[in-house]
Coordinates of C-alpha atoms in Angstrom, one line a residue:
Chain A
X235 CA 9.2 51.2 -34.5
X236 CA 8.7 51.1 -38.1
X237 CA 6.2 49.3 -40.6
X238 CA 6.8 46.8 -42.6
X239 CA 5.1 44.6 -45.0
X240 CA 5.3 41.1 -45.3
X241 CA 4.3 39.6 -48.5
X242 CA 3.5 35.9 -48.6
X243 CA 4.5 33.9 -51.8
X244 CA 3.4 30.7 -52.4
X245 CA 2.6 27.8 -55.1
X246 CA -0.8 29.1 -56.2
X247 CA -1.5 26.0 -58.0
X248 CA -1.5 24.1 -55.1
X249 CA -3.6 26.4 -52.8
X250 CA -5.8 25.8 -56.0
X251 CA -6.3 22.8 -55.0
X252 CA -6.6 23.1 -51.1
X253 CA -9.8 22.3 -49.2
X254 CA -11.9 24.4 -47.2
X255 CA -10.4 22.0 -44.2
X256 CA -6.9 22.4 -45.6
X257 CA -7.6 26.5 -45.5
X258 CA -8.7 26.7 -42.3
X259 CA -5.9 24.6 -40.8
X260 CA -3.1 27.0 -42.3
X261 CA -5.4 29.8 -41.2
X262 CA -5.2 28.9 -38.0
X263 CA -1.7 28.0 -37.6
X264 CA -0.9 31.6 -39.2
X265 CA -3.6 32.8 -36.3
X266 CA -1.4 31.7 -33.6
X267 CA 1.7 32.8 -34.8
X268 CA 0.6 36.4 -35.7
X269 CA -1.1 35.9 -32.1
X270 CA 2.5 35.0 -30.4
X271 CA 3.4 38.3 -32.5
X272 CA 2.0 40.0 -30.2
X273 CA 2.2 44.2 -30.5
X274 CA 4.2 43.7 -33.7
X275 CA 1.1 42.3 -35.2
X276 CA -0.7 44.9 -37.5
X277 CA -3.0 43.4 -39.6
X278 CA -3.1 40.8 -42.6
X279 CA -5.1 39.2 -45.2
X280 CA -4.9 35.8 -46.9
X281 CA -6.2 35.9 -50.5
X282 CA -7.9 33.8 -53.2
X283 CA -5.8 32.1 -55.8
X284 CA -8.3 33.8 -58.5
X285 CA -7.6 36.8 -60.1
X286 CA -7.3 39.1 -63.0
X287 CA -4.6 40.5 -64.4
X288 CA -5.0 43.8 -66.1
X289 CA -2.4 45.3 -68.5
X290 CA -3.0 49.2 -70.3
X291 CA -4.5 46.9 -73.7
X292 CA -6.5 44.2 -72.1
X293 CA -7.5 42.1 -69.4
X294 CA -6.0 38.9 -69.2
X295 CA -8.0 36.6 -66.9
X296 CA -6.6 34.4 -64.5
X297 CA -3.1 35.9 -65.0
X298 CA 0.6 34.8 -64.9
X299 CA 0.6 34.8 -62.0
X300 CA -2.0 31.6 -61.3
X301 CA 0.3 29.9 -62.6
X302 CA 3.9 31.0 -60.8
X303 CA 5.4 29.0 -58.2
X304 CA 5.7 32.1 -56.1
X305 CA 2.3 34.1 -56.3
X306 CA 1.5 36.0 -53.4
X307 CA -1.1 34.4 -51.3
X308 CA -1.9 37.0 -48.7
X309 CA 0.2 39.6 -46.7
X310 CA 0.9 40.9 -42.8
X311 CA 1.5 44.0 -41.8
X312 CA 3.9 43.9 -38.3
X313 CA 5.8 46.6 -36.2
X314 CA 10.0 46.3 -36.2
X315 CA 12.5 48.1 -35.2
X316 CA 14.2 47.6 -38.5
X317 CA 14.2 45.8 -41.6
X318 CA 16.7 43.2 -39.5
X319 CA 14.2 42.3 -37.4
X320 CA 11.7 42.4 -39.4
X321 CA 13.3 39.6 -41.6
X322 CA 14.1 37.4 -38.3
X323 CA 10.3 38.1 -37.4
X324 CA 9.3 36.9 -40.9
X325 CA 11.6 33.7 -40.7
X326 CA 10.2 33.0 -37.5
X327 CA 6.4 31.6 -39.2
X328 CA 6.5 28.1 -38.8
X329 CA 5.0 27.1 -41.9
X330 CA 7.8 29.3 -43.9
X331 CA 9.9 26.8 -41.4
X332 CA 8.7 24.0 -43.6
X333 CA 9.2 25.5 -46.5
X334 CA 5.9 25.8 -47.3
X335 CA 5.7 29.4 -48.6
X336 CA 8.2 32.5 -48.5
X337 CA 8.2 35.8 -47.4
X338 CA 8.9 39.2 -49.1
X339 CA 10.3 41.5 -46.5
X340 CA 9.3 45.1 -47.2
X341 CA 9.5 48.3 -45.5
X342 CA 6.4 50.9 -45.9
X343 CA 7.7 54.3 -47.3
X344 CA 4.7 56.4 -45.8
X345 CA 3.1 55.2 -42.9
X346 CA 0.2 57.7 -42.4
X347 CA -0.6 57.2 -46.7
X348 CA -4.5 58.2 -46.4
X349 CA -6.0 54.5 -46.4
X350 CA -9.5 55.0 -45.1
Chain B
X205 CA 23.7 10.1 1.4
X206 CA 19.9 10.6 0.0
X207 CA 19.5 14.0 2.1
X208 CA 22.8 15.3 1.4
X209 CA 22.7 14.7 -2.0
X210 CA 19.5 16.4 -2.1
X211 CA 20.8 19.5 -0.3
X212 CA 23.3 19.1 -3.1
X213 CA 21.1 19.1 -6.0
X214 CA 19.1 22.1 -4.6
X215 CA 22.4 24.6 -4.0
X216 CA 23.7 23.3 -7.5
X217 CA 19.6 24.3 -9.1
X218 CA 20.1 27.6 -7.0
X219 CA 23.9 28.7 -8.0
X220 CA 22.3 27.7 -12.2
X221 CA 19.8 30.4 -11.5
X222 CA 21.7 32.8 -10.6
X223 CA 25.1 32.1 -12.6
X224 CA 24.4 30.2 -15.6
X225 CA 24.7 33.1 -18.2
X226 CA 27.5 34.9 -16.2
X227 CA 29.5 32.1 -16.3
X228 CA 28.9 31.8 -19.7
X229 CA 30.0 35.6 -20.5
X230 CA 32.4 35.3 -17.8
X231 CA 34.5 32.7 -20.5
X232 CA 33.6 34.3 -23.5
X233 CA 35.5 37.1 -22.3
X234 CA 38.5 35.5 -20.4
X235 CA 39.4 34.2 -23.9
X236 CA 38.4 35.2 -27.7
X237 CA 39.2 31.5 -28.2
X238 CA 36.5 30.0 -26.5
X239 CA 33.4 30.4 -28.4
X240 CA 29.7 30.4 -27.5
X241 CA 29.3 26.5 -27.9
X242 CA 32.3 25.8 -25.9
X243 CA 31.5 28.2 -23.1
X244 CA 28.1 26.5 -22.5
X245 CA 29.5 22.6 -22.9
X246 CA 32.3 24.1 -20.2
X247 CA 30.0 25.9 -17.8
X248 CA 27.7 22.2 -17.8
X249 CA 30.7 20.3 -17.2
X250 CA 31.5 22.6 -14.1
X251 CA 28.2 21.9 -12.8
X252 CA 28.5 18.2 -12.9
X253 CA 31.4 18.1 -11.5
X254 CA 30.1 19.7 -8.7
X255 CA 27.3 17.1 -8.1
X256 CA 30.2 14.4 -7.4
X257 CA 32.9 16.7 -5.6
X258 CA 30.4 18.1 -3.1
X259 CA 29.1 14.8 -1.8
X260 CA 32.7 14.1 -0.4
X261 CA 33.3 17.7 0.6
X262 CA 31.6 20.8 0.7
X263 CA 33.3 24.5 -0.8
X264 CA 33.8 27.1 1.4
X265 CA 32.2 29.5 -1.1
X266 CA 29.9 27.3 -4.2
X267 CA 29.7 29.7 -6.6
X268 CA 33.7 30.7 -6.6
X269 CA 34.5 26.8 -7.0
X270 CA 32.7 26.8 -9.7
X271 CA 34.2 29.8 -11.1
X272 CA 37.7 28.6 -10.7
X273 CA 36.6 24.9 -12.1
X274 CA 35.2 26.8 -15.2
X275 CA 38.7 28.3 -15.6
X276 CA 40.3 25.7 -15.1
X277 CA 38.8 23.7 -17.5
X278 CA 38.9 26.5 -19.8
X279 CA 42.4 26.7 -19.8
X280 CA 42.8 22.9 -20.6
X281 CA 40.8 23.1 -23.4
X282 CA 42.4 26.1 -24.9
X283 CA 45.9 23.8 -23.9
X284 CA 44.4 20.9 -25.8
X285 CA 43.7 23.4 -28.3
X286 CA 47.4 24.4 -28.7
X287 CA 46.2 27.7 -28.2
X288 CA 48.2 29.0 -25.0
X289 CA 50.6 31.4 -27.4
X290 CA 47.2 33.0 -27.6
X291 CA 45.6 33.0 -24.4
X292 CA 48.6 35.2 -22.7
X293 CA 47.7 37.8 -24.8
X294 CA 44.2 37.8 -23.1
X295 CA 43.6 40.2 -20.2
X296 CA 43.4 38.5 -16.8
X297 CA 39.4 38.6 -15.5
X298 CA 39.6 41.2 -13.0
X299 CA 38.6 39.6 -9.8
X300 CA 35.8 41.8 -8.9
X301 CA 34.1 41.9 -12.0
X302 CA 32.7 38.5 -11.1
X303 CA 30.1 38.5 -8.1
X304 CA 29.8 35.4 -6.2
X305 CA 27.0 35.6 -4.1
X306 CA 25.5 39.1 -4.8
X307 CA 22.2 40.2 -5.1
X308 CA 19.4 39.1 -7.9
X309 CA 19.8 40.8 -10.6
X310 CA 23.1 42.7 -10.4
X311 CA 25.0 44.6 -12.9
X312 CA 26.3 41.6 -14.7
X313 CA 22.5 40.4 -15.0
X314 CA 21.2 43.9 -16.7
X315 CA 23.8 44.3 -18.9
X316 CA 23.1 40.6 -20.0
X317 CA 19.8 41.7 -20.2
X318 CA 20.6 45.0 -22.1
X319 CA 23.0 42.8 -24.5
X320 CA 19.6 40.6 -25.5
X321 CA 17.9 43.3 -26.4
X322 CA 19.8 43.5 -29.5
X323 CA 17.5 45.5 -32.2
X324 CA 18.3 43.0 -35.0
X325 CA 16.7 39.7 -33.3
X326 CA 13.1 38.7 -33.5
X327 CA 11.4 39.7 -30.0
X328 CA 10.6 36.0 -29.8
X329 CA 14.5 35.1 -29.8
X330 CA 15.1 38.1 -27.9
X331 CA 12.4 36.6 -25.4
X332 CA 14.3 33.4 -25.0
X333 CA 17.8 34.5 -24.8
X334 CA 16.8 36.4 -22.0
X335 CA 15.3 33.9 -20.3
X336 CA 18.1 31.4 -21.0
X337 CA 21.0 33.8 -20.3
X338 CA 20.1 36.4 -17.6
X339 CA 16.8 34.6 -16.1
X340 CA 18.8 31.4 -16.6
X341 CA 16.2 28.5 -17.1
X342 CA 17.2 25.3 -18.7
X343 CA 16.1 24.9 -22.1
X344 CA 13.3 22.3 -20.7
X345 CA 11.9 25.2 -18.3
X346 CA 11.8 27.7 -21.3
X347 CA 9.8 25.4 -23.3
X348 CA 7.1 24.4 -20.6
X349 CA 6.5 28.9 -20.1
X350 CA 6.4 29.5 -23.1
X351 CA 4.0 26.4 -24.6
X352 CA 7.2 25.8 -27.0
X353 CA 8.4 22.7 -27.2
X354 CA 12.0 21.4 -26.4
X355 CA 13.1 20.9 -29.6
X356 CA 11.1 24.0 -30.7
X357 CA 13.4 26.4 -28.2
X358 CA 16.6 24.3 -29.4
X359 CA 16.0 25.1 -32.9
X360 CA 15.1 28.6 -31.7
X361 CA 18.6 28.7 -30.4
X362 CA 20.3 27.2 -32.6
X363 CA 19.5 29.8 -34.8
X364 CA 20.0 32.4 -33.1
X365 CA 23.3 31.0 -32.4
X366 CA 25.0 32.7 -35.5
X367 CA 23.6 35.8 -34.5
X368 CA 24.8 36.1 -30.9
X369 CA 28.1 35.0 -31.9
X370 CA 28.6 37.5 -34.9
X371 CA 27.4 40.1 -33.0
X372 CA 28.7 39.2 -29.7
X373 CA 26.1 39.6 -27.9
X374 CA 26.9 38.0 -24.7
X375 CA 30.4 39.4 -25.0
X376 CA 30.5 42.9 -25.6
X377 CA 28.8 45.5 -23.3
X378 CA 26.4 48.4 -25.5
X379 CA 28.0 51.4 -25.2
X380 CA 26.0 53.7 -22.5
X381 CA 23.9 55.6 -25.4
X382 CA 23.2 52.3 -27.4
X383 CA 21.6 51.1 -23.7
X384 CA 19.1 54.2 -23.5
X385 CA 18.3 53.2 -27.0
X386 CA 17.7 49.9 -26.2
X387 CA 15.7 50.8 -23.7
X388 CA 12.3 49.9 -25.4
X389 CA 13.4 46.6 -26.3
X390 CA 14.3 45.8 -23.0
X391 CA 10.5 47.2 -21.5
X392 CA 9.0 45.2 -24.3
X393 CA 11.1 41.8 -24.1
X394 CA 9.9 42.3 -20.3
X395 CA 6.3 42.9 -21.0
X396 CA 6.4 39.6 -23.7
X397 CA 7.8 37.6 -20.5
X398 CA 5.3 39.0 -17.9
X399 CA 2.5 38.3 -20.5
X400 CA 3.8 34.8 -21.4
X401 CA 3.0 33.8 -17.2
X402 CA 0.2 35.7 -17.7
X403 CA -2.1 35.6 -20.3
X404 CA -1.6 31.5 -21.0
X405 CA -3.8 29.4 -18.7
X406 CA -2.3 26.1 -20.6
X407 CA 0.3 24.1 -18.8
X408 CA 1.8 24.4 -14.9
X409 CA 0.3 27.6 -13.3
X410 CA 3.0 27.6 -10.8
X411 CA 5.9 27.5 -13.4
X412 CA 3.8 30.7 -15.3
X413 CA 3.7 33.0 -12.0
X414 CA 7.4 32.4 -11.9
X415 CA 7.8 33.8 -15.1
X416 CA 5.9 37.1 -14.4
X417 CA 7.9 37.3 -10.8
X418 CA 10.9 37.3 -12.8
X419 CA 9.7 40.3 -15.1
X420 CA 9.1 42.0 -11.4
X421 CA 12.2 41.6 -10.4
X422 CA 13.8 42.6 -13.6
X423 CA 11.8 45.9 -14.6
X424 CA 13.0 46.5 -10.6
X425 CA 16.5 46.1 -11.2
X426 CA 15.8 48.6 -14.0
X427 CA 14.6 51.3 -11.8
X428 CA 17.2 51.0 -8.7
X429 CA 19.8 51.3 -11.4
X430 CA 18.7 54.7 -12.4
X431 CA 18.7 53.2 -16.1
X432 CA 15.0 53.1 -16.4
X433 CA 12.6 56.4 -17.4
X434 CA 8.9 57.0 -17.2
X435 CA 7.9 53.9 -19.7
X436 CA 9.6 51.6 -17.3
X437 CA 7.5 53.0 -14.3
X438 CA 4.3 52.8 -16.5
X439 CA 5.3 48.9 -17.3
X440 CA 6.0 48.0 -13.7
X441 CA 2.3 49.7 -12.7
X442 CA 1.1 47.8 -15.2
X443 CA 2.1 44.7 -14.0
X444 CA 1.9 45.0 -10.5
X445 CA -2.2 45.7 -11.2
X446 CA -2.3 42.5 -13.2
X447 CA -0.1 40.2 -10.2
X448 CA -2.6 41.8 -7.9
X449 CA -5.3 39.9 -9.6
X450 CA -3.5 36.3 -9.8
X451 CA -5.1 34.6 -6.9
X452 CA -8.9 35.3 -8.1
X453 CA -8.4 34.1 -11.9
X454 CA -9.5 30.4 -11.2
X455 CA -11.9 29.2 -8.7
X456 CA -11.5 26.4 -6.0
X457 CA -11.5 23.9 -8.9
X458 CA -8.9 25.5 -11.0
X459 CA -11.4 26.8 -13.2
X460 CA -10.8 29.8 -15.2
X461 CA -12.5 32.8 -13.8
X462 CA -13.5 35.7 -16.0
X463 CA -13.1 39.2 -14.7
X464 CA -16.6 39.6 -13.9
X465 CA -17.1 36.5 -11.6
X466 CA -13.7 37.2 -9.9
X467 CA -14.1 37.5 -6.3
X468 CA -12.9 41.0 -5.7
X469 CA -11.7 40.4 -2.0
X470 CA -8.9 38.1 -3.2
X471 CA -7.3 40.9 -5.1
X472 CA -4.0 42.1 -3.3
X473 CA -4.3 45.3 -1.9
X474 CA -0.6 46.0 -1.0
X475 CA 0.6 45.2 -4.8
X476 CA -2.7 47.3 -6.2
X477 CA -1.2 50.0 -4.1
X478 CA 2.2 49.9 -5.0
X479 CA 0.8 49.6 -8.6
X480 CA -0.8 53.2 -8.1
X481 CA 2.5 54.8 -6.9
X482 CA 4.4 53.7 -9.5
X483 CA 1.7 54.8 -11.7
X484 CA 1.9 58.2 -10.5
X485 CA 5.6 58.2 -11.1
X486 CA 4.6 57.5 -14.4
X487 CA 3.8 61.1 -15.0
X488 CA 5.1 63.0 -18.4
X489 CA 4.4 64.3 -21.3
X490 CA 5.2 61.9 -23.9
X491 CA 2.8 58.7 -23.2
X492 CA 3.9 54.7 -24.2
X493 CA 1.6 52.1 -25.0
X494 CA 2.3 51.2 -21.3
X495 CA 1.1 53.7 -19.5
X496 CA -2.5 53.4 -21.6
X497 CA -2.0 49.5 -20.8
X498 CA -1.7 50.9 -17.1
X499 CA -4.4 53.0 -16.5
X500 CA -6.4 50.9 -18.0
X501 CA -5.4 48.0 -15.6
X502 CA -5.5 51.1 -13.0
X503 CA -9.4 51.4 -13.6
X504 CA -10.4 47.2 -13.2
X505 CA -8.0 47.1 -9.9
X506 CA -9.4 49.9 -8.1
X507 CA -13.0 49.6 -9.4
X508 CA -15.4 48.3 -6.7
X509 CA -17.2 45.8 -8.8
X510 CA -17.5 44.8 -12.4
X511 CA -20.7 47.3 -12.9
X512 CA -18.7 50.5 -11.4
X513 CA -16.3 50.5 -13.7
X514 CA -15.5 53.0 -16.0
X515 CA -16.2 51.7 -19.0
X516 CA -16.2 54.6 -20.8
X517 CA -12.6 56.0 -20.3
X518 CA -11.6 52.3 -20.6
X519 CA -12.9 52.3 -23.9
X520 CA -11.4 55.4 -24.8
X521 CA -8.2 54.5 -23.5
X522 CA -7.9 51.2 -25.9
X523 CA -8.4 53.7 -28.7
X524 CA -4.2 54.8 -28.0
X525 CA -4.0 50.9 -28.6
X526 CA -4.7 50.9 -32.1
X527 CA -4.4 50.1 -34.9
X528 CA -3.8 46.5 -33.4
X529 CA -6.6 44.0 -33.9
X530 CA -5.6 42.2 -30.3
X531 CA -6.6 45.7 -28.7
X532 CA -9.5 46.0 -31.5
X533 CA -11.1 43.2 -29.6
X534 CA -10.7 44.5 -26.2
X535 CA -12.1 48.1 -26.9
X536 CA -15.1 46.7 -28.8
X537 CA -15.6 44.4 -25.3
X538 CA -15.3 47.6 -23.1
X539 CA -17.5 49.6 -25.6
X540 CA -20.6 47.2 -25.3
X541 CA -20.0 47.0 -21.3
X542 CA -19.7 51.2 -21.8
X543 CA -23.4 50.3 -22.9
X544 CA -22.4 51.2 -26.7
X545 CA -23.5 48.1 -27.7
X546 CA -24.6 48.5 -31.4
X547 CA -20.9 49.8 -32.1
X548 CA -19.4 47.1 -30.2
X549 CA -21.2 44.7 -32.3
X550 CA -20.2 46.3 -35.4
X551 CA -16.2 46.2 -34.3
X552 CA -16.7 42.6 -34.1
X553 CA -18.5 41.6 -37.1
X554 CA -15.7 44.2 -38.8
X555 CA -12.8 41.4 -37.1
X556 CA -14.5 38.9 -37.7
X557 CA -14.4 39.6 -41.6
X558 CA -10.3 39.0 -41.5
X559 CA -9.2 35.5 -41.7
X560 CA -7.0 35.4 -39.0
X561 CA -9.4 36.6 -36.3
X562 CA -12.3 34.9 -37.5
X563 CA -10.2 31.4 -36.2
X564 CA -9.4 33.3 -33.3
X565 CA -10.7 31.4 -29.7
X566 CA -11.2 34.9 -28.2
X567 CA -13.0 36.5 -30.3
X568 CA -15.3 34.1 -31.1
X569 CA -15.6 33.9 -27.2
X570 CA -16.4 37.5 -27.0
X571 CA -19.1 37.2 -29.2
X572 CA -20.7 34.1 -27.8
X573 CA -20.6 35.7 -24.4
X574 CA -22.4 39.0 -25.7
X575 CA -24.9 37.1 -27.7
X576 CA -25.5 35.4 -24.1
X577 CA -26.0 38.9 -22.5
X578 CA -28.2 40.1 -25.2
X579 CA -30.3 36.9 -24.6
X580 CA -29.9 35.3 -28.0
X581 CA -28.8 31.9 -26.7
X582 CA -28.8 30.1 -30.5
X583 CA -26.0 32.3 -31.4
X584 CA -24.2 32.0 -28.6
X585 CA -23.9 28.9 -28.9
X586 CA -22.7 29.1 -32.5
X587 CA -19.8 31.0 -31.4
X588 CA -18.8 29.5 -28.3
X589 CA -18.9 26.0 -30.3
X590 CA -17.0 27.7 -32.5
X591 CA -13.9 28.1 -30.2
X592 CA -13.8 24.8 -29.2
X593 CA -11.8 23.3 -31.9
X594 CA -9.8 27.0 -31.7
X595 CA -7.8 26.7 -28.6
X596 CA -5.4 23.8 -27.3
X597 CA -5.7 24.5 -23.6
X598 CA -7.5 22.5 -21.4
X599 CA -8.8 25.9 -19.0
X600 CA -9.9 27.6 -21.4
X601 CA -12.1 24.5 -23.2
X602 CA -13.4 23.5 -19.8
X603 CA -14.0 27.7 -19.4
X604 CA -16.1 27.6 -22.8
X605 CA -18.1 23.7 -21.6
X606 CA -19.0 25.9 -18.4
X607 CA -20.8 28.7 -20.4
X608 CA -22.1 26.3 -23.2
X609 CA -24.3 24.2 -20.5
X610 CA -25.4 27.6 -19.1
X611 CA -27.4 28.7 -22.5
X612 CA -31.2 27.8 -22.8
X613 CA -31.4 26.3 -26.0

């Protein structure tokens, strides 16, 4: 089994504008997926739309990326056998089904990278 | 007429069961012409001719007449096809190759099974190919154990559909080496269908049991055919421990039980025992997830009551389990229990800080129910209220109701 992780894209400017009823609700359709995941499941975050974006001469606030169509709005981490499966685990979220976000498939190069 | 037609339907539901994906295979490989679509709409046909023939006269042997009606019909559709050239260049089906009555599973079944377990599907597809191809269940039966619904499992498959025709899946055997390496997918496709019947307390109980009997009978297959190693022994301890436990999960009322109320004396000894022998077998140096999984169940089924068990090792055990925050949860539960309780608290509050568990029925259960046991009742009602608007089945609400009118508030 190997790691991989996937990287959620979606319109920022619309999660923007989400509510905290809208949030939950994608929460927890995510919540049962990753649940129906089962073993493969690692871990994952959802994250804010907010952000900074820091280059070597300045910090830009709120950067580019607020405003892309495809910002990255959280990740999961999951178990595959390879990057095949992976990529059919991935297509298998149902809100990606709906075309509601996409998914960057990637594998990790070191798995036991010191991380706390 | 209405009995015999009855007695009808039932043989035609039985020879399904045990033929439906071997028949399917069977005309994938009498002819490269006939693809996966074609097989299916052939092998239904056959059936429903059945349902009128038999009524006027009964085969000698079912499952052969059906057989020879799928050829047959084959062989007119490939002539319709203006294909025939083709067709004599196609090897004959060897006669024996194709087990009428046989036992359940037989060769035919575990290389089907084998062939699902093809590294490059989801384990969910994987899960469901299986169950439509070498468990054979109608599309309708896959959808009610699984809590999918029917068009859920029919875009599933139609999917997948690509897939197990470029690859052939149903057509070509893996080579012997390919089949020890799919080996794990196979235990884990298994363990996915065992824990489907399981773990679920939504929709027909009944039509869930089935599920995990077939993942019995499956994993047994494994091991009579000399194909399985110490992992499969591990898995089939594993689940044996947890069928054991079946008849004490709900009460008279069809009430979920938790572990700790379950009437101990229900528990089946014979399957708790053969559990522990297979555990045994289980023996060698390189550990799965499984056998952890195993010993663990090995500890609750042979504990004499919810206070004498060994919490401790259990706890330690779940520690092989990680990191996964599904087993997260269940070592925290057996660290408090282990009387760690400060740490167990601290696991949970750690969970409950991602997202996805925080909307997560169980874990807010967890904590309402250790809130309970360390007597604050206001917070235990704040999680278990919680959970309410977290989980769609109707057990597990009514399960929550039960310990919400329990709290003094």
């Amino acid at each position: 089994m190997e790691k991989f992780m996937l990287l959620v894209r979606e319109d920022l400017k619309k999660l923007k504008e989400y509510t905290d009823a809208d949030r939950d609700l994608g929460v927890k359709e995510m919540m049962e997926w990753v649940d129906g995941l089962g073993a493969n499941f690692v871990g994952g975050e959802p994250l804010w739309p907010d952000g900074r974006y820091v280059t070597k001469d300045a910090i830009v606030s709120d950067g580019p990326f607020i405003e892309g169509k495809e910002g990255i709005s959280g990740y999961i981490m999951i178990h595959a056998e390879n990057l095949e499966q992976a990529a059919a685990i991935a297509q298998s979220c149902p809100i990606l089904q709906r075309g509601e976000l996409e998914m960057e498939v990637r594998p990790l190069m070191i798995t036991d990278f010191p991380n706390g | 007429m209405g009995e015999l037609h009855h007695k009808t339907q039932q043989e035609i539901d039985h020879l399904y069961k045990q033929h439906f994906g071997k028949m399917v295979a069977f005309l994938l490989r009498f002819s490269k012409d006939i693809d996966l679509d074609t097989a299916e709409d052939l092998v239904q046909d056959a059936f429903a001719a059945a349902i009128s023939h038999w009524e006027k006269q009964w085969p000698d042997n079912p499952a052969a007449w059906i057989y020879s009606v799928c050829k047959n019909k084959a062989l007119n559709k490939l002539r319709d096809d203006k294909k025939m050239l083709r067709l004599h260049q196609a090897p004959e089906p060897e006669a024996d190759a194709i087990s009428y009555a046989g036992d359940f599973p037989d060769d035919e079944q575990l290389r089907l099974l084998f062939a699902c377990a093809h590294p490059d599907l989801a384990p969910k597809v994987q899960v469901v190919i299986t169950l439509k191809y070498v468990v054979n269940l109608k599309v309708a039966a896959i959808a009610g154990s699984l809590g999918m619904t029917i068009d859920g499992v029919d875009k599933l498959l139609l999917r997948a559909r690509q897939r197990i025709k470029e690859e052939k899946i149903l057509l070509v055997t893996p080579a012997p080496e390919a089949m020890q390496q799919r080996l794990p997918i196979v235990h884990k496709i298994i363990y996915l269908i065992f824990n489907e019947g399981h773990t679920s307390a939504e929709g027909k109980v009944l039509l869930r049991e089935d599920l995990c009997e077939e993942a019995l009978i499956l994993t047994k297959a494994i091991l009579d055919s000399q194909m399985g190693n110490i992992d499969t022994c591990a898995l089939y301890a594993l689940m044996l421990f947890n069928a054991a436990r079946f008849k004490a999960r709900f009460d008279e009322n069809g009430e979920l039980l938790d572990l700790e109320q379950q009437d101990r004396a229900l528990w089946n000894p014979d399957l708790i025992r053969l559990g522990t022998h297979y555990f045994n077998l289980a023996k060698g140096p390189e550990l799965s997830s499984y056998h952890f999984e195993a010993y663990i169940a090995y500890l609750h089924s042979t504990a004499a009551s919810f206070a004498d068990t060994n919490w401790q090792l259990i706890a330690q055990l779940y520690t092989h389990l990680l990191p996964n925050p599904f087993a997260e949860l269940n070592y925290a539960i057996a660290l408090y229990y282990a009387g760690e309780r400060n740490s167990a608290f601290e696991k949970l509050f750690a969970l409950q800080r991602s997202a996805f568990m925080n909307s997560y029925y169980l874990l807010n259960a967890t904590l309402g129910k250790l809130y309970m046991l360390e007597g604050d009742h206001a917070q235990a009602a704040v999680y278990y209220s919680k959970t309410l608007d977290q989980t769609r089945s109707a057990a597990e609400t009514n399960y929550i109701r039960k310990m919400l009118s329990k709290l003094n508030l």
